[in-house]
Coordinates of C-alpha atoms (C1' of nucleotides) in Angstrom, one line a residue:
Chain A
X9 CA -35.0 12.9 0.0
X10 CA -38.4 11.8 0.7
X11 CA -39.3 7.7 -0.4
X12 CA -42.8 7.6 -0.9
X13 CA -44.5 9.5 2.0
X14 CA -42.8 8.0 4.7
X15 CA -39.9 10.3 6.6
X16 CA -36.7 9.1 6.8
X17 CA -37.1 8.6 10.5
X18 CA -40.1 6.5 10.2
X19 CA -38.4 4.8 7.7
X20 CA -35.5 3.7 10.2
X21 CA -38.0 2.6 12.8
X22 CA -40.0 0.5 10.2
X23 CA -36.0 -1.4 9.5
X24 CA -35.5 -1.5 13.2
X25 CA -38.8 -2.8 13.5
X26 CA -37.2 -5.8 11.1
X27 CA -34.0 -6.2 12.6
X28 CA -34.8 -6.5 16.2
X29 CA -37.8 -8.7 15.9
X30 CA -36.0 -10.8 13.8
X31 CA -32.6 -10.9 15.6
X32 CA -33.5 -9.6 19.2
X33 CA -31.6 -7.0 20.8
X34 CA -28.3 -8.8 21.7
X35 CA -28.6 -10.3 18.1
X36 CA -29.5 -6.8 16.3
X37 CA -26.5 -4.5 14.7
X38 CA -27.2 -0.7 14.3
X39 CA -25.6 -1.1 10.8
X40 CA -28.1 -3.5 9.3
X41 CA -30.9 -1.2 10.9
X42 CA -29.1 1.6 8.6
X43 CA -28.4 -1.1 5.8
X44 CA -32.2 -2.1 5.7
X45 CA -33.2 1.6 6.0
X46 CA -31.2 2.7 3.0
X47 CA -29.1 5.2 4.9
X48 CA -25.9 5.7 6.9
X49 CA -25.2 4.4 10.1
X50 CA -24.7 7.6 11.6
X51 CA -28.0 9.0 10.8
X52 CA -29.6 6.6 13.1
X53 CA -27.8 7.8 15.8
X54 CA -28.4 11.1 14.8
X55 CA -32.2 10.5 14.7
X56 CA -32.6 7.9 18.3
X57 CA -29.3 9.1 20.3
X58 CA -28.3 4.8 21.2
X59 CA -29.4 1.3 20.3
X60 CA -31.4 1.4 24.3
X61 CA -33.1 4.1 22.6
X62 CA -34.5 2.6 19.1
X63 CA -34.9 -0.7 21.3
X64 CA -37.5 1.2 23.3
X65 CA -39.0 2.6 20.5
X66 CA -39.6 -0.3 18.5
X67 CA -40.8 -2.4 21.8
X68 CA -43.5 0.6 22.9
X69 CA -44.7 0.1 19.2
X70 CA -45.1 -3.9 19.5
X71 CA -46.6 -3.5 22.7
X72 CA -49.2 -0.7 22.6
X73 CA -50.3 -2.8 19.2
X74 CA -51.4 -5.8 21.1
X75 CA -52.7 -4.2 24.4
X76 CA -54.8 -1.4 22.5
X77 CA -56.5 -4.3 20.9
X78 CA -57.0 -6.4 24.0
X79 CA -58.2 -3.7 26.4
X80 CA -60.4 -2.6 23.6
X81 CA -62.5 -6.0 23.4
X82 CA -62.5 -6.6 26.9
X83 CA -64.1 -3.1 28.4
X84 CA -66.5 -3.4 26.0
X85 CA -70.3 -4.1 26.5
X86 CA -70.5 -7.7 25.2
X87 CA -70.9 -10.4 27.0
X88 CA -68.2 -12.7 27.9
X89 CA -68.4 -15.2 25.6
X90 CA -68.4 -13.3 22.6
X91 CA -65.6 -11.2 24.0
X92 CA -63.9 -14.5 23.8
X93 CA -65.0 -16.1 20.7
X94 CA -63.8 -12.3 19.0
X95 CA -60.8 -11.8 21.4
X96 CA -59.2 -15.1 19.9
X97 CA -60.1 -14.9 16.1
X98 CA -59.0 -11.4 16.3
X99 CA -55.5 -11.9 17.9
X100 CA -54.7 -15.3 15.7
X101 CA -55.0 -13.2 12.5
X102 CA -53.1 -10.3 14.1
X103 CA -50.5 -12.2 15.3
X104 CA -50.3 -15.0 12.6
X105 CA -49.0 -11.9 10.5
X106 CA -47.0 -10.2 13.1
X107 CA -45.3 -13.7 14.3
X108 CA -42.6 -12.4 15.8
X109 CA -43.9 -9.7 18.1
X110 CA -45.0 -12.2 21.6
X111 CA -41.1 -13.9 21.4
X112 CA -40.4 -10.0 20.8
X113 CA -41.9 -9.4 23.8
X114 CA -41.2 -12.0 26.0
X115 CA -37.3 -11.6 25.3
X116 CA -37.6 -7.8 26.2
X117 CA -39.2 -8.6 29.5
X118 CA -36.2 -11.1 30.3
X119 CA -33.8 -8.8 29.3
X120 CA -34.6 -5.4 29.7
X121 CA -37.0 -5.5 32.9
X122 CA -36.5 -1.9 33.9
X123 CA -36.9 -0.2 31.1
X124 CA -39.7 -2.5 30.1
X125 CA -41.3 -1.2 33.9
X126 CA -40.5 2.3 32.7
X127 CA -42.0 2.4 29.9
X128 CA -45.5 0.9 32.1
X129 CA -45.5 3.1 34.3
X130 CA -45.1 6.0 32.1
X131 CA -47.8 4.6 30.2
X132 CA -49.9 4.2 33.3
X133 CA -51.0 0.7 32.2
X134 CA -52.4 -1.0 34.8
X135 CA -53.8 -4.1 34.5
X136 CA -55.6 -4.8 37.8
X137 CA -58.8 -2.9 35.9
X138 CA -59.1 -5.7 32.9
X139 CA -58.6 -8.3 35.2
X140 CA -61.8 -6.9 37.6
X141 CA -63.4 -6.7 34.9
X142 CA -62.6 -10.1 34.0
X143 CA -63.5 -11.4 37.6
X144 CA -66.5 -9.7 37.6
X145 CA -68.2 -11.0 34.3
X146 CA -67.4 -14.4 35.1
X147 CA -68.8 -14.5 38.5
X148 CA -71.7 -12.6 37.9
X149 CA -72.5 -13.5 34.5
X150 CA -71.4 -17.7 34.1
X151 CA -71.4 -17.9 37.4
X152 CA -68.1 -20.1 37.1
X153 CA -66.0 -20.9 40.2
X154 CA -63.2 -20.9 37.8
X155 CA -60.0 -19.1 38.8
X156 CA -60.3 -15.8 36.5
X157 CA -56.3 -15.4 35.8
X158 CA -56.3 -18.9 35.3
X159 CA -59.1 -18.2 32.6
X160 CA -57.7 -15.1 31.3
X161 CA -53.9 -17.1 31.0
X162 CA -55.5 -20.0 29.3
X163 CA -57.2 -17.8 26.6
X164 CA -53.8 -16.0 26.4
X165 CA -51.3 -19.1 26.2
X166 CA -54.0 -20.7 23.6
X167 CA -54.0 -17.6 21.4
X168 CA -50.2 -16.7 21.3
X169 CA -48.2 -20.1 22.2
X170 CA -49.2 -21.4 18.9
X171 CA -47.5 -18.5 17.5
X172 CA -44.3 -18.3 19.3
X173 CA -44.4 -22.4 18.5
X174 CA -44.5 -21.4 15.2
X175 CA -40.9 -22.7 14.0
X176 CA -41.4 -25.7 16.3
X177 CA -44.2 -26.5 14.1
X178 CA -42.5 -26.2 11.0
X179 CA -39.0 -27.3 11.4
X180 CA -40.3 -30.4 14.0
X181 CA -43.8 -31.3 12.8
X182 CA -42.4 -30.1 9.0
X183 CA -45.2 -28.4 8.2
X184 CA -45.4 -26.1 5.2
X185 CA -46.2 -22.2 5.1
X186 CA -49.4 -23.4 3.4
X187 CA -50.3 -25.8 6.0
X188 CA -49.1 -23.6 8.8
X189 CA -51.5 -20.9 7.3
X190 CA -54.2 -23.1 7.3
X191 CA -53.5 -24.5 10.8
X192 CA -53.9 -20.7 11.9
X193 CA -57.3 -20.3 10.1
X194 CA -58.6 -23.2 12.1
X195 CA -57.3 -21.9 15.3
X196 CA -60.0 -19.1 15.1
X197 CA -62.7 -21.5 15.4
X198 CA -60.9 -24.4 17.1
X199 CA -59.8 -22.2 20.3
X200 CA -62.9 -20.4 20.8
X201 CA -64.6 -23.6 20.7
X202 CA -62.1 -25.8 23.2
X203 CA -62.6 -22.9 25.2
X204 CA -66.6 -22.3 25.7
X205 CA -66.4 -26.1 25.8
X206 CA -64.4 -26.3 29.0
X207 CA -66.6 -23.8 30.8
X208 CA -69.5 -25.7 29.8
X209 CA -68.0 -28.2 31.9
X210 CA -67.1 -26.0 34.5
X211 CA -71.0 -25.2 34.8
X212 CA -71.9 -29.0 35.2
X213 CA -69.1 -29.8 37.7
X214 CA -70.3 -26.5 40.2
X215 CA -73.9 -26.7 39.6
X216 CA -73.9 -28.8 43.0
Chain B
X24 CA -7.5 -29.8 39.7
X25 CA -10.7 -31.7 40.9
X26 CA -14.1 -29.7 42.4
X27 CA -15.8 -32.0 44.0
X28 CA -17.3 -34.4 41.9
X29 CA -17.3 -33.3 38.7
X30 CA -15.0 -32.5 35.9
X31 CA -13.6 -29.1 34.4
X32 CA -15.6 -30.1 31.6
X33 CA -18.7 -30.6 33.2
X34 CA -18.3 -27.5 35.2
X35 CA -17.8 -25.4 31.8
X36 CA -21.4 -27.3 30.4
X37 CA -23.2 -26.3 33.5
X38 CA -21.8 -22.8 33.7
X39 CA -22.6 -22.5 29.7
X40 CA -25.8 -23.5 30.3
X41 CA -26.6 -21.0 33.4
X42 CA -25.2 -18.3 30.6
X43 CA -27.0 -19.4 27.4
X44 CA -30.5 -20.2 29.2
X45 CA -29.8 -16.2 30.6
X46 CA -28.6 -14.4 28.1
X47 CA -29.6 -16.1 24.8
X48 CA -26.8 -17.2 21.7
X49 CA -26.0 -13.6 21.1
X50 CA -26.2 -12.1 24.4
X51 CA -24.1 -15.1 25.9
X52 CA -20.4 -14.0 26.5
X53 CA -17.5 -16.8 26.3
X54 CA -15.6 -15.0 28.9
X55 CA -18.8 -14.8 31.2
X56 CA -18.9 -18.6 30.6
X57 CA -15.4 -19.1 31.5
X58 CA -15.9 -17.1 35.1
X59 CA -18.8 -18.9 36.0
X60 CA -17.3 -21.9 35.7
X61 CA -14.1 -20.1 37.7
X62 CA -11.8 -21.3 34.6
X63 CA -9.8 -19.2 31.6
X64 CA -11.5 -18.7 28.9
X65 CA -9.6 -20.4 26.4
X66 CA -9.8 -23.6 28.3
X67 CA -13.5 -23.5 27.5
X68 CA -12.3 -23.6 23.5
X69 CA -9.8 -26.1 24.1
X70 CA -13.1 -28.2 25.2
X71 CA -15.2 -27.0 22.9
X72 CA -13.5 -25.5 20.1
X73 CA -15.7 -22.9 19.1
X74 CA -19.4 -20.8 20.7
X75 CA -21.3 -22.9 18.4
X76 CA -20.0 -26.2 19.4
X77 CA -20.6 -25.2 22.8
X78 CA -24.0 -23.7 22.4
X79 CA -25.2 -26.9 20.4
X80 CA -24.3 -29.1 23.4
X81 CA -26.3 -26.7 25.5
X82 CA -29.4 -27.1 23.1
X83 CA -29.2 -30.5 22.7
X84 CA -29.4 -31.3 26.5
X85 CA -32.0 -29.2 26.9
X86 CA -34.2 -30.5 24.0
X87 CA -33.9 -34.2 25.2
X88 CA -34.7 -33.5 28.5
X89 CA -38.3 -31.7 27.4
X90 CA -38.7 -34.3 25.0
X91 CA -37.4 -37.7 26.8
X92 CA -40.6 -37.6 29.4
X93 CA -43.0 -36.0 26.6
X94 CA -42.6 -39.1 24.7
X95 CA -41.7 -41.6 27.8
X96 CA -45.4 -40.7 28.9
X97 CA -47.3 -40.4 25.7
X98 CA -46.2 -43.9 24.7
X99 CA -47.0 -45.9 27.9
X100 CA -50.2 -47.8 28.2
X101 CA -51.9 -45.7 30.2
X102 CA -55.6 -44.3 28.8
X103 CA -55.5 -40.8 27.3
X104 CA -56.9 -38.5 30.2
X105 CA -54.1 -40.2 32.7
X106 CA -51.3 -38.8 29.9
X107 CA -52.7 -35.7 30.1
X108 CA -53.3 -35.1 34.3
X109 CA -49.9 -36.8 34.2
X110 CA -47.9 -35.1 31.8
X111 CA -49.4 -31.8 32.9
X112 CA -48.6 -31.8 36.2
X113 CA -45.1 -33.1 35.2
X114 CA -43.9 -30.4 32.9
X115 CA -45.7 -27.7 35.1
X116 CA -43.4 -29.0 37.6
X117 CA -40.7 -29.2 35.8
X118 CA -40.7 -26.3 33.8
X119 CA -41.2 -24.0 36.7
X120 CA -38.3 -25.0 38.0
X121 CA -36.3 -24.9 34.3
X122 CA -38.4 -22.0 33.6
X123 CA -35.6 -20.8 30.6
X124 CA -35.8 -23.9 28.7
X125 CA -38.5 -23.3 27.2
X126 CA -38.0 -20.1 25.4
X127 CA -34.1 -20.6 25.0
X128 CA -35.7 -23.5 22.9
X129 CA -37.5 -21.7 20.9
X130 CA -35.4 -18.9 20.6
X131 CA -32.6 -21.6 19.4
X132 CA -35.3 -22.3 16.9
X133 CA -35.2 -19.2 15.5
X134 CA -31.4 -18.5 15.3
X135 CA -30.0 -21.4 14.6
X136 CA -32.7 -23.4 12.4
X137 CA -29.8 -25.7 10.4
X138 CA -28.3 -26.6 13.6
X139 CA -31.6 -27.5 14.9
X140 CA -32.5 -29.7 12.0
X141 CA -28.9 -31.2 12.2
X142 CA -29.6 -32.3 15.4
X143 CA -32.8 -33.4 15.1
X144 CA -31.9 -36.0 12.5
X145 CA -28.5 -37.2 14.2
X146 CA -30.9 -38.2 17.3
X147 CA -34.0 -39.3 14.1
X148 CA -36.3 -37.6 16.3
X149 CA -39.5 -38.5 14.6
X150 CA -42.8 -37.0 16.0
X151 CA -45.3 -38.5 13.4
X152 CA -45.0 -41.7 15.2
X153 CA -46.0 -39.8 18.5
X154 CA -48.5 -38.0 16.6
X155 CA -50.6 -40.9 15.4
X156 CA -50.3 -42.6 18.6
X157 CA -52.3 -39.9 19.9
X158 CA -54.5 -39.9 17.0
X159 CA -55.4 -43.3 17.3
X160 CA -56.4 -43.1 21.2
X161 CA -58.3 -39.6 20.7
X162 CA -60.5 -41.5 18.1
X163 CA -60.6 -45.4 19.0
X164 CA -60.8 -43.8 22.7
X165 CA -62.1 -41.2 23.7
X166 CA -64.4 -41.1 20.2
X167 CA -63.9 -37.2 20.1
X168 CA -63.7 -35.0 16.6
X169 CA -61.5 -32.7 17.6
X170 CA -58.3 -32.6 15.6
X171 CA -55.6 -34.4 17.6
X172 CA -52.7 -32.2 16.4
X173 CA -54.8 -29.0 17.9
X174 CA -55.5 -30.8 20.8
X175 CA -52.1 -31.6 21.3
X176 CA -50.7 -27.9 20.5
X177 CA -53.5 -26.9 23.4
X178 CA -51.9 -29.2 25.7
X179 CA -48.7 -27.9 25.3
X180 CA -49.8 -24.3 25.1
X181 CA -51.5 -24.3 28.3
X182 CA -48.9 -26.2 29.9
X183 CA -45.5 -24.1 28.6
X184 CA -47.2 -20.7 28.2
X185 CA -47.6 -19.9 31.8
X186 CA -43.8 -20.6 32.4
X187 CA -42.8 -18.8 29.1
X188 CA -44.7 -16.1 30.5
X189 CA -43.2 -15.6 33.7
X190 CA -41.8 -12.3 33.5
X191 CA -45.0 -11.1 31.8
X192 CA -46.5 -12.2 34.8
X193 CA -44.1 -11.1 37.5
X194 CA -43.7 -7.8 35.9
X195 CA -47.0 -6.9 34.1
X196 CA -49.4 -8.8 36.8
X197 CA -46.8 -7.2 39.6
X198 CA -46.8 -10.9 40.8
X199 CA -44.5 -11.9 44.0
X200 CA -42.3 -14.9 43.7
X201 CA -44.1 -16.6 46.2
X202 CA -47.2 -16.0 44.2
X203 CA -45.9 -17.2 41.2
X204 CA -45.1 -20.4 43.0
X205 CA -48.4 -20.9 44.2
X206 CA -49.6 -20.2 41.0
X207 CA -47.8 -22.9 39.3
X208 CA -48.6 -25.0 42.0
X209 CA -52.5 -24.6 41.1
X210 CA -51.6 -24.8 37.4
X211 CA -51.3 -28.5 38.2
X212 CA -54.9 -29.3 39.1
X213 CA -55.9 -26.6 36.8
X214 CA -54.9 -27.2 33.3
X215 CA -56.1 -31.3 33.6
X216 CA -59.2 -29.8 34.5
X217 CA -59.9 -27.1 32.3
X218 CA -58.3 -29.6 29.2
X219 CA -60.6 -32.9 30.4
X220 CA -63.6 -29.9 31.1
X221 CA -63.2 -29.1 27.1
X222 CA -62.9 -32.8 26.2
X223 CA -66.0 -33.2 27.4
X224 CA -68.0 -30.6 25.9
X225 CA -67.0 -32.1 22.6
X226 CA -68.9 -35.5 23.5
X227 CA -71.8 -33.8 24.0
X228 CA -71.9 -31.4 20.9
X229 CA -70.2 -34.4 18.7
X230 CA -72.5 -37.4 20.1
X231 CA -75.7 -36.6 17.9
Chain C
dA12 C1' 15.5 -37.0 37.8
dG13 C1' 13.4 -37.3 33.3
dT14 C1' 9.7 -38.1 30.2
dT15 C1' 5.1 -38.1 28.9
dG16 C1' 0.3 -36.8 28.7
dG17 C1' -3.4 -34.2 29.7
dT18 C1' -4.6 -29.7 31.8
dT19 C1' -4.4 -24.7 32.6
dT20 C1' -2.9 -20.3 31.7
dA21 C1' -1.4 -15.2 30.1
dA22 C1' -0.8 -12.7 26.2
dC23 C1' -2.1 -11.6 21.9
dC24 C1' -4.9 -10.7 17.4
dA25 C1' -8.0 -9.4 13.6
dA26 C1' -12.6 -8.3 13.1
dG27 C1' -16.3 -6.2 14.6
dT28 C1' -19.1 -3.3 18.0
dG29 C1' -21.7 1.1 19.5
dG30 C1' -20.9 5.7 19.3
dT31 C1' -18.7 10.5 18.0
dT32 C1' -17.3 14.3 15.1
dA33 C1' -16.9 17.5 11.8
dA34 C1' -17.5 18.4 7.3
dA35 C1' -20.6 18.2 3.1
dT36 C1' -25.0 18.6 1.0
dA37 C1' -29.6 19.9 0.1
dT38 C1' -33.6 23.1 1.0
dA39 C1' -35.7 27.1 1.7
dA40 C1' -36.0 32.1 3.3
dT41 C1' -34.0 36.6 3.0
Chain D
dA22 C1' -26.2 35.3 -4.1
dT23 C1' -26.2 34.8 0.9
dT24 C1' -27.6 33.0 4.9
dA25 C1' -29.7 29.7 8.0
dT26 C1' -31.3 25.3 8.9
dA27 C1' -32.1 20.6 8.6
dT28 C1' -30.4 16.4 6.6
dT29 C1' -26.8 13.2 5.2
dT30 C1' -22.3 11.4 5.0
dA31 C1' -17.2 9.5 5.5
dA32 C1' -13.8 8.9 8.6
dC33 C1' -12.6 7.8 12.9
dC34 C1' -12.2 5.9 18.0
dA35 C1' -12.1 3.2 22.1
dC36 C1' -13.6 -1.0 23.4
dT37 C1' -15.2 -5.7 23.2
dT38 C1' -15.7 -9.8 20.6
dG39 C1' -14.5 -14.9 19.4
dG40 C1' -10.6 -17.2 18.6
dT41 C1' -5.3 -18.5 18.6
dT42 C1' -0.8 -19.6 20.3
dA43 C1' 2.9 -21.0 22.9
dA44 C1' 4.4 -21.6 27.1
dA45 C1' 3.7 -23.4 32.0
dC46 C1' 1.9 -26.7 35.2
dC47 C1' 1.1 -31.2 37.2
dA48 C1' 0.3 -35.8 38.0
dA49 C1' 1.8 -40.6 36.8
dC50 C1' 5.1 -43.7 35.1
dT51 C1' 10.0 -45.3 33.9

DNA sequence: AGTTGGTTTAACCAAGTGGTTAAATATAAT
DNA sequence: ATTATATTTAACCACTTGGTTAAACCAACT
């Protein structure tokens, strides 16, 4: 019973994908993941054992999608203000159409904390690497006296927070899906740009 | 049947709140809320009659208390770059000590969007008139180009992020609590900087 | 003491919940 | 056709959920 040339299993991940993004995983019913798969409820069982199970499924795939990215830009050889200026267009337009993967994420490190540090470690992610390399680019390079994790925070809560604000923007501000596309097409220059524009003024404040 | 100074009602707010902020609309348990507050569970109906009633009265006091000091400080007299080292190290502060508001806020955007726009017109909460206040200072001002509503979205993304983040930090970064503390301390002095820093830059690259 | 009003409780219910099981079906190999 | 294997299903279960009900409690007033 093939549908196109996705297996039924990958099929079921794809609903659960749906469901617990959009729901969470309090919120999220093993029958709608079923419902939305076109199969019985059983058959998920059958394919990931318990709901923990799927859960951890789904959040390895959400996660590994924006960490491969973000390790990817930042090892590489540019320097760090192009990693910057790319790092930011790149992850508006990813996320922009994958909205609800950071609250995704955030929720799952409130309420699953151990598997989340399971799943880490099994992964052997560690993140002390990127931020050396961090450090050391914007010593050594900008010479900045700028707080790295500050800078590396700032870059992350100006990419994403926009993102997770998304239904604050529309249901408070009122804005449109047209609008609210067209605010995120600016973001890719506009954030880049607030950003190399506060350094600049880190390099006249230190240059003392 | 008094505790102290505060009434069985109140208690059952507090303790719905402790449980909500936690665990989320779904993940929130009415028999949970009842034993926090040390009461039966169907006293907390015979308050609030149902666990949306209750839940909205949990929203609602969290939304005014974000949004009573936003606007209390945006609308003073003071200049622009006061608001912002002002408001910024107020909402750092307070947030890191409320650090669930935030995303139980926009989470409760998410699930319950009609209950949020109910809400939001019973109290005619209208941001336009905040938004052209600042529009109006950023240009007759500060004479920047840079698009008040992004500016504004920066502010608040470098100001709630970080405290949205908080798990992503502890758990990812491997951060103690005492080094979260101190992080949010900095965060104070930090964000006004790296905000007024960008403000900057845009007089020089827009004064030509 | 009796009445009244708000407050508090135990016991209960229908409707789901995640999860199990054993049987049915399709697919392919012998 | 028969067997073996993987896939799919309906029926079921123990348990929890939000919500109801009717009775008990308790202070204040008559």
């Amino acid at each position: 019973m093939e549908n196109s040339t996705s297996t039924t299993e990958e099929r079921i991940l794809e609903a659960a994908k749906k469901v617990f993004h959009c729901k969470g995983f309090d919120g999220a019913r093993m029958q709608e993941i079923a419902d939305e798969a076109g199969v019985n409820k059983s058959l998920v069982h059958y394919y990931y054992r318990n709901k923990d199970n799927i859960f951890q499924a789904v959040f390895e795939d959400a996660f590994s999608k924006l960490i491969t990215k973000l390790n990817e830009i930042f090892y590489s050889d540019l320097d760090f203000k192009s990693k910057i200026t790319i790092f930011v267009s790149y992850y508006v337009s990813f996320l922009s159409e994958n909205s609800y993967i950071p609250l995704f994420i955030l929720n799952g490190l409130y309420e699953k904390p151990d598997m989340i540090k399971a799943m880490l470690k099994k992964k052997n992610f560690a993140p002390e690497k990127l931020m050396e390399q961090i450090r050391k680019q914007v010593k050594e390079e900008l010479h900045l006296e700028i707080d790295p994790f500050h800078l590396y925070i700032n870059i992350l809560a100006l990419s994403i927070f926009p993102v997770i604000a998304k239904p604050l923007i529309q249901t408070i501000f009122g804005y449109s899906n047209d609008q609210l596309k067209q605010f995120n097409e600016e973001r890719k220059t506009v954030v880049p740009d607030f950003i190399l524009n506060a350094l600049k003024g880190y390099e006249n404040e230190h240059r003392n």
